[in-house]
PDB file of C-alpha atoms in Angstrom:
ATOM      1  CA  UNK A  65      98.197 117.755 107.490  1.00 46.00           C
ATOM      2  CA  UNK A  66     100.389 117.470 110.940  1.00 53.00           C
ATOM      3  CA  UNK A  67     103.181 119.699 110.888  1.00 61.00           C
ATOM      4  CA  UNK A  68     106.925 117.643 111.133  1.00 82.00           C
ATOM      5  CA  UNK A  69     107.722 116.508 114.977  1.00 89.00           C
ATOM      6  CA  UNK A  70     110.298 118.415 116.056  1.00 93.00           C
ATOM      7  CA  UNK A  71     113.685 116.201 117.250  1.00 94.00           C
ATOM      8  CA  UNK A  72     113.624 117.546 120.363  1.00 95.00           C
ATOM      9  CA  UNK A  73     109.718 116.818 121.098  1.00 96.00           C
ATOM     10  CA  UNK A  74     110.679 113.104 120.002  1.00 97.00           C
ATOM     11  CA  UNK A  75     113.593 112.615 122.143  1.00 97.00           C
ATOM     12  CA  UNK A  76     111.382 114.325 125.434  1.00 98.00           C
ATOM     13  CA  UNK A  77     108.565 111.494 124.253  1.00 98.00           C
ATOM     14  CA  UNK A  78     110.981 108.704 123.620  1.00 98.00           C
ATOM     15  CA  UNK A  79     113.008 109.841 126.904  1.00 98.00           C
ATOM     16  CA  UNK A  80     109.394 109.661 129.052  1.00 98.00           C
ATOM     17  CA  UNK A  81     108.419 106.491 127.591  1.00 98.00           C
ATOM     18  CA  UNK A  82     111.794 104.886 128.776  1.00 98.00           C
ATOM     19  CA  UNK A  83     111.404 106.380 132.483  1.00 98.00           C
ATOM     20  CA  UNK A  84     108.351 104.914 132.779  1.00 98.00           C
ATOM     21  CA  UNK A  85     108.819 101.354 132.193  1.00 98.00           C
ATOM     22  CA  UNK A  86     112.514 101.718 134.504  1.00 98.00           C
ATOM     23  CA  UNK A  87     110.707 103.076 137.169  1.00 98.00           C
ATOM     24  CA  UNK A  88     108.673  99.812 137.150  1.00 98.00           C
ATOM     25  CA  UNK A  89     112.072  97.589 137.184  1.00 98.00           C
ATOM     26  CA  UNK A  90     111.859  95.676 140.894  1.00 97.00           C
ATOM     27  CA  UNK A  91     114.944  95.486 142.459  1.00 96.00           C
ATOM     28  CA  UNK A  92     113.924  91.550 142.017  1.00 97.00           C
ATOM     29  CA  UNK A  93     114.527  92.308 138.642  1.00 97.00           C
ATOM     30  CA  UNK A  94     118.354  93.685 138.691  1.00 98.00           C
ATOM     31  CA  UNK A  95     120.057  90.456 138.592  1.00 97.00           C
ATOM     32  CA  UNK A  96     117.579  88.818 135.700  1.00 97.00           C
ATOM     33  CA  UNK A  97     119.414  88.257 132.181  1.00 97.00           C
ATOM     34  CA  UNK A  98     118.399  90.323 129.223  1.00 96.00           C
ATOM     35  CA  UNK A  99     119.393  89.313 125.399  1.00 93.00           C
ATOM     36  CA  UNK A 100     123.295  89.167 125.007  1.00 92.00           C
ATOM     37  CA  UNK A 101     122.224  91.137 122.085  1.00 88.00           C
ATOM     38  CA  UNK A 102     121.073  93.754 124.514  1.00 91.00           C
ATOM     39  CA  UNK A 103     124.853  94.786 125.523  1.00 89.00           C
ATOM     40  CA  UNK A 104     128.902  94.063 124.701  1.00 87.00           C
ATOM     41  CA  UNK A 105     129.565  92.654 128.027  1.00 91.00           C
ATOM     42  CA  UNK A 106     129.191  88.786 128.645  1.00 93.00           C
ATOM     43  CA  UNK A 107     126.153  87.421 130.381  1.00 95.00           C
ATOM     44  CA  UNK A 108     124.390  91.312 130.939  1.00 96.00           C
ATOM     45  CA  UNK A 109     121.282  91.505 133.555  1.00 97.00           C
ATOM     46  CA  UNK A 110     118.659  93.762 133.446  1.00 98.00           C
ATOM     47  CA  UNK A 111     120.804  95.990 135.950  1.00 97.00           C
ATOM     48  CA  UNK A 112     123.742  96.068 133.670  1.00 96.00           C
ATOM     49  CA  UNK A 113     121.298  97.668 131.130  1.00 97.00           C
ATOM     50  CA  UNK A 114     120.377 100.140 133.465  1.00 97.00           C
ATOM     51  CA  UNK A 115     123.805 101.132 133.608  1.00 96.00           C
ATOM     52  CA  UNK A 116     124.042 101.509 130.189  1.00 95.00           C
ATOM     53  CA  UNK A 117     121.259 103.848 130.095  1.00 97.00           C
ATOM     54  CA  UNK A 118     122.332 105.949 133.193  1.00 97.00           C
ATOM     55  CA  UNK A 119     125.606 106.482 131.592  1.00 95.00           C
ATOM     56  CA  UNK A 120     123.475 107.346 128.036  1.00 94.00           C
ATOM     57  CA  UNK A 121     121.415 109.807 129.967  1.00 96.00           C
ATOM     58  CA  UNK A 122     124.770 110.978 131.856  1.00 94.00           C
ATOM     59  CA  UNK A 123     126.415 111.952 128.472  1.00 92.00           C
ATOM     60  CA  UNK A 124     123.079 114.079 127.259  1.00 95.00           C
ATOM     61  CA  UNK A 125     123.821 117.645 128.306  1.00 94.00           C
ATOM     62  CA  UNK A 126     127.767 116.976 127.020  1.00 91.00           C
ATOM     63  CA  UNK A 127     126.495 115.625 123.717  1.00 91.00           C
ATOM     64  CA  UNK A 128     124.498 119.123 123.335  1.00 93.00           C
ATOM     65  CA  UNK A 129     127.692 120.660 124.368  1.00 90.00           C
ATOM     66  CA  UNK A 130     129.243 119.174 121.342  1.00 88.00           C
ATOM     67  CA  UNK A 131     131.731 116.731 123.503  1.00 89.00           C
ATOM     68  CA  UNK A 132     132.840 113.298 122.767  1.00 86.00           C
ATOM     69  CA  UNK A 133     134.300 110.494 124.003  1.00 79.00           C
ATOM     70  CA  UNK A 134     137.277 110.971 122.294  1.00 80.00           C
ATOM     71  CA  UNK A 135     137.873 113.844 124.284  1.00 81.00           C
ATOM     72  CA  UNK A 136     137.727 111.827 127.461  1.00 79.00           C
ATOM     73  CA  UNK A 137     135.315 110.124 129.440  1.00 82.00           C
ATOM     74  CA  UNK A 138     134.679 110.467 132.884  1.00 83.00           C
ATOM     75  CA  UNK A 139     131.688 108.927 133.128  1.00 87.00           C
ATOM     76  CA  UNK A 140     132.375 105.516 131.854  1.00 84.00           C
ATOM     77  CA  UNK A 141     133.832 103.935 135.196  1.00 84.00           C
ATOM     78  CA  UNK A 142     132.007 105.978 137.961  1.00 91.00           C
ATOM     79  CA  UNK A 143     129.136 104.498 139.806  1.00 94.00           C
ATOM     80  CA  UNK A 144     126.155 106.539 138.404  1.00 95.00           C
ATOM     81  CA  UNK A 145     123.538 104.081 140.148  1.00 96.00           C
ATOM     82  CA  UNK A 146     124.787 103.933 143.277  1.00 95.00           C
ATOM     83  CA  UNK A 147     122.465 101.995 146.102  1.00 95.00           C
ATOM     84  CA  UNK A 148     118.837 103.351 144.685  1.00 97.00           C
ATOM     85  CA  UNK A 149     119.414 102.541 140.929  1.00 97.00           C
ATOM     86  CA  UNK A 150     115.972 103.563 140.010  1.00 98.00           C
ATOM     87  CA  UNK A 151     116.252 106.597 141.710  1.00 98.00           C
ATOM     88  CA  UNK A 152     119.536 107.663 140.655  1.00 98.00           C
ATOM     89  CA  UNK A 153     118.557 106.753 136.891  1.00 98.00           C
ATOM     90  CA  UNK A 154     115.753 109.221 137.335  1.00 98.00           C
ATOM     91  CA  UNK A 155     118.190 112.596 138.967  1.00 98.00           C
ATOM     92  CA  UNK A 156     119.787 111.334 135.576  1.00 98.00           C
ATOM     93  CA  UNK A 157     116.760 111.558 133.482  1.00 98.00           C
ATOM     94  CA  UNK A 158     115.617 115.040 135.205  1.00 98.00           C
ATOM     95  CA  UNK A 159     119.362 115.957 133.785  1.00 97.00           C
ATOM     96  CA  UNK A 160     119.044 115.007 130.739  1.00 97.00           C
ATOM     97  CA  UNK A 161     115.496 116.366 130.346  1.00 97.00           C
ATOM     98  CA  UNK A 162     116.006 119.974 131.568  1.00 97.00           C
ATOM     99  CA  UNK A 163     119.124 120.233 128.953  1.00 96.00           C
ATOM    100  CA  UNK A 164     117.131 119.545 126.023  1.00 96.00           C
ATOM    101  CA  UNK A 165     114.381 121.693 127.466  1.00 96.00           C
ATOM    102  CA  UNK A 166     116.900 124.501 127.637  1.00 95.00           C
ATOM    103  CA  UNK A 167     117.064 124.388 123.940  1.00 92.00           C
ATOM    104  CA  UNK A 168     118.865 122.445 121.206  1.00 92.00           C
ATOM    105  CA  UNK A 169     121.217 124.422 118.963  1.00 91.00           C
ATOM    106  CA  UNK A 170     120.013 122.780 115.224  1.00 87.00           C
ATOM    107  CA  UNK A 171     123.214 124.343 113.866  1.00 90.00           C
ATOM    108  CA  UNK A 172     125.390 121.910 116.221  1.00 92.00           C
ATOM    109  CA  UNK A 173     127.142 118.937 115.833  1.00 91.00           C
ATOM    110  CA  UNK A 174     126.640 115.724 117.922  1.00 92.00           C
ATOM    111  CA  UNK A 175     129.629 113.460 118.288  1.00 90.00           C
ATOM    112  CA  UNK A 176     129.013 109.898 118.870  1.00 88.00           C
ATOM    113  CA  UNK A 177     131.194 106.965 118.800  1.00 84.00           C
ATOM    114  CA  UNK A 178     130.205 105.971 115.349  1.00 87.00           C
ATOM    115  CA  UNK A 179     130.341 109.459 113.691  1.00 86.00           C
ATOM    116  CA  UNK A 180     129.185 112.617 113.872  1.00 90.00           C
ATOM    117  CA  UNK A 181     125.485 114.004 112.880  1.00 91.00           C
ATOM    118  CA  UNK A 182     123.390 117.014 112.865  1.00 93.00           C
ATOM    119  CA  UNK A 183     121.876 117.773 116.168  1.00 93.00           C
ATOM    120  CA  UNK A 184     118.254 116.796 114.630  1.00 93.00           C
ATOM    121  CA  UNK A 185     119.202 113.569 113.004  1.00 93.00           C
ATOM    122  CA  UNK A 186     121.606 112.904 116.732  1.00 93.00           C
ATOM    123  CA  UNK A 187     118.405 113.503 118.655  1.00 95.00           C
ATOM    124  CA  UNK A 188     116.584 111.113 116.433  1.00 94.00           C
ATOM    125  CA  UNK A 189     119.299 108.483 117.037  1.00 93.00           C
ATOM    126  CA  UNK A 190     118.934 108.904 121.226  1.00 95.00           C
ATOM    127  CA  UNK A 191     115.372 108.581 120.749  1.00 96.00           C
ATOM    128  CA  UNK A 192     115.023 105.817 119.015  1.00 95.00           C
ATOM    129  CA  UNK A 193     117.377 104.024 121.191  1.00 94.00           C
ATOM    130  CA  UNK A 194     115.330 105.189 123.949  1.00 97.00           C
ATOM    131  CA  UNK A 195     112.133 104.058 122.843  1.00 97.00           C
ATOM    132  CA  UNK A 196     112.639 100.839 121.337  1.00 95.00           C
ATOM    133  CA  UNK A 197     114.393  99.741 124.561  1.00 96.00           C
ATOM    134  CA  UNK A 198     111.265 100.770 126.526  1.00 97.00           C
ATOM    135  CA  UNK A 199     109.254  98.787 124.464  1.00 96.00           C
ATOM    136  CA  UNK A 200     111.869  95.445 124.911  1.00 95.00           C
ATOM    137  CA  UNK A 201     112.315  95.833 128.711  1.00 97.00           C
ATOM    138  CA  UNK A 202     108.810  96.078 129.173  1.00 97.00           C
ATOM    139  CA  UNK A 203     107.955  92.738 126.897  1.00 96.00           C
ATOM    140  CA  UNK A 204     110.903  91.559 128.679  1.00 96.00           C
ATOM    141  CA  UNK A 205     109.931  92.154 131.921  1.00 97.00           C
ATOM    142  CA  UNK A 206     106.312  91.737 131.921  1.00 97.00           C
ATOM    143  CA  UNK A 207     105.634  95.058 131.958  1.00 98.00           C
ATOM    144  CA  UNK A 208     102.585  96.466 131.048  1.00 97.00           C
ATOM    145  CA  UNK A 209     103.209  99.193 128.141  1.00 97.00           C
ATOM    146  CA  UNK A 210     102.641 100.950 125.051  1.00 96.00           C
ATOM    147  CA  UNK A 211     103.955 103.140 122.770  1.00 97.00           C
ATOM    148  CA  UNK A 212     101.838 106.448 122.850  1.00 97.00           C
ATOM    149  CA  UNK A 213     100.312 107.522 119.862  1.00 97.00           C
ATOM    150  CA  UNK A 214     102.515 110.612 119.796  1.00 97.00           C
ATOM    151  CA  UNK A 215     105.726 108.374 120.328  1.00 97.00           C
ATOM    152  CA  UNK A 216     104.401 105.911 117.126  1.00 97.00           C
ATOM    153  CA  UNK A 217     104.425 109.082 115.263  1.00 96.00           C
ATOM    154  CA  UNK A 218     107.549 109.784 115.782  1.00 96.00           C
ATOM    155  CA  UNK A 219     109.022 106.687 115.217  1.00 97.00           C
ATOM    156  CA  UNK A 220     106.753 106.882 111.783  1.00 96.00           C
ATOM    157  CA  UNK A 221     109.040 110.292 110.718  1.00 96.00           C
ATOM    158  CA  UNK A 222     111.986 109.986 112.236  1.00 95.00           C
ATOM    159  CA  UNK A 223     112.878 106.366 112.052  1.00 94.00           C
ATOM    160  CA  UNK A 224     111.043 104.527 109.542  1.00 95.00           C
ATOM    161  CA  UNK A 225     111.863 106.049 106.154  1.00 94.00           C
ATOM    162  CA  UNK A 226     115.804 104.808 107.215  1.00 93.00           C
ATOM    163  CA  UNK A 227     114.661 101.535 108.982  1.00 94.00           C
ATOM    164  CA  UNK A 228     116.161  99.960 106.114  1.00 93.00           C
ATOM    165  CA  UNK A 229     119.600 101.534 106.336  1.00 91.00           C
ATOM    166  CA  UNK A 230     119.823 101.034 110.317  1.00 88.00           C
ATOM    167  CA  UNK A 231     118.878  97.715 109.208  1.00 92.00           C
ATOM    168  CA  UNK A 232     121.826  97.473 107.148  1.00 91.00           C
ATOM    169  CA  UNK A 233     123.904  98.239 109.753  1.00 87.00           C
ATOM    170  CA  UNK A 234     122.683  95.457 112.254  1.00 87.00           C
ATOM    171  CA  UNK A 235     120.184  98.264 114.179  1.00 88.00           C
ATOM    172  CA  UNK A 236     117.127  96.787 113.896  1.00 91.00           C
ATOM    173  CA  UNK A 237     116.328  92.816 112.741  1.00 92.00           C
ATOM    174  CA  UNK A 238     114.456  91.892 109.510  1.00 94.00           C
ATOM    175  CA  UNK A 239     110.952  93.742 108.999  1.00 95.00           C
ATOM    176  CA  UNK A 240     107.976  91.721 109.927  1.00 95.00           C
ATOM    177  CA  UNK A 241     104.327  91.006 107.542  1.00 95.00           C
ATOM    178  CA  UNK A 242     102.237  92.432 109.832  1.00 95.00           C
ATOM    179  CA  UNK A 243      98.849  90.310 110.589  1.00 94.00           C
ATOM    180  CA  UNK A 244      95.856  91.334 109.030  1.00 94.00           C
ATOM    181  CA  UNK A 245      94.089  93.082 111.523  1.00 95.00           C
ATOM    182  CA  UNK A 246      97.589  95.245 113.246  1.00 96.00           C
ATOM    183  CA  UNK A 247      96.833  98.175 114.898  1.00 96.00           C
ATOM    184  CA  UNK A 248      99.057 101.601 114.929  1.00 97.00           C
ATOM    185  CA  UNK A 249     101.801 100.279 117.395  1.00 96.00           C
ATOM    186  CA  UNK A 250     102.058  96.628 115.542  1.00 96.00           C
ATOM    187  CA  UNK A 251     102.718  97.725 112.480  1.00 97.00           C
ATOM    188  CA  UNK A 252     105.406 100.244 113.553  1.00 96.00           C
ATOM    189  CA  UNK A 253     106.924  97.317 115.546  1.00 96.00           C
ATOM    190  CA  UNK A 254     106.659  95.222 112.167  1.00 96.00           C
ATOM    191  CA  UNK A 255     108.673  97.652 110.013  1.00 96.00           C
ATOM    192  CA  UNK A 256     111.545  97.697 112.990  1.00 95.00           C
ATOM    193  CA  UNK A 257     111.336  93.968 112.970  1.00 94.00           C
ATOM    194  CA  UNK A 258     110.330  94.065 116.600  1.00 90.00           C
ATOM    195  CA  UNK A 259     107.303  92.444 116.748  1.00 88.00           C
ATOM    196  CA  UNK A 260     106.268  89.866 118.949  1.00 78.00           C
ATOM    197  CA  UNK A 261     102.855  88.145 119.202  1.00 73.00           C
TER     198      UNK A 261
END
């Protein structure tokens, strides 16, 4: 028997997985449109998402700090991207990496927009935000990509058991039957209702 993935392992994995399918994004790519679904703001492109997920990695180290949004946001109209997107995403990243590295404090509090959680389940919310939008940039996109099996098994603990309640709350679209013959990564897809032949 495995022993329980720790939060932080799955938000490092989940973290990684995203990385690698952005640093694949062509700057032919920026301008493309992604699923309205994707984003609030009217007609979003695949750059817009980027933004979105600078400014997500941007907020890491004051998340784990305990700060919210509530207490102001600086971040929300600078110009994280700046004329290398990809590149400035990734200084981003490295950020956001080496403050989780430096240690989570389980006894915290992380204070998101819609409520506050324990620092494990908080991690477990970035990461699965992080790795299911790897997955649908990459089928988006064209780009080749997987979910490793370490990742799957993450998303098997840490997300599945409350795919149903994220569900509930417009997260994640109806579960799928998965086809007869689904390996690891379809049938995780399948219970997330991400699926596509």
């Amino acid at each position: 028997m495995t022993s329980p993935m720790k939060a932080e392992t799955f938000f490092l994995l989940s973290d990684a997985a995203l990385r690698s399918v952005i640093d694949r994004v062509q700057p032919g790519d920026f301008d493309k449109p992604v699923p309205a679904s994707w984003s609030s703001i009217e007609n979003p492109t695949v750059l817009d998402i980027l933004k979105s997920h600078a400014y997500d990695e941007a907020w890491v180290p004051g998340v784990l700090a305990g700060k919210s949004v509530a207490d102001g946001d600086e971040l929300r109209d600078k110009d994280l991207l700046g004329d290398d997107p990809i590149a400035a995403y990734d200084a981003l990243n490295d950020t956001a990496t080496a403050a989780v590295r430096g240690g989570v404090d389980v006894t915290s509090t992380f204070r998101f927009q819609y409520g506050d959680y324990p620092a494990d389940e908080g991690l477990s919310h970035l990461a699965m935000y992080r790795a299911t939008q790897a997955w649908m940039i990459a089928k988006h996109l064209g780009i080749p990509f997987h979910l490793s099996p370490e990742l799957i098994e993450g998303l098997n603990e840490w997300v599945v058991p409350h795919a149903d309640e994220w569900r509930s709350f417009g997260v994640f679209p109806p579960a799928i039957e998965p086809p007869a013959d689904a390996d690891d990564e379809t049938r995780l897809l399948c219970a997330i209702g991400f699926w596509v032949p």
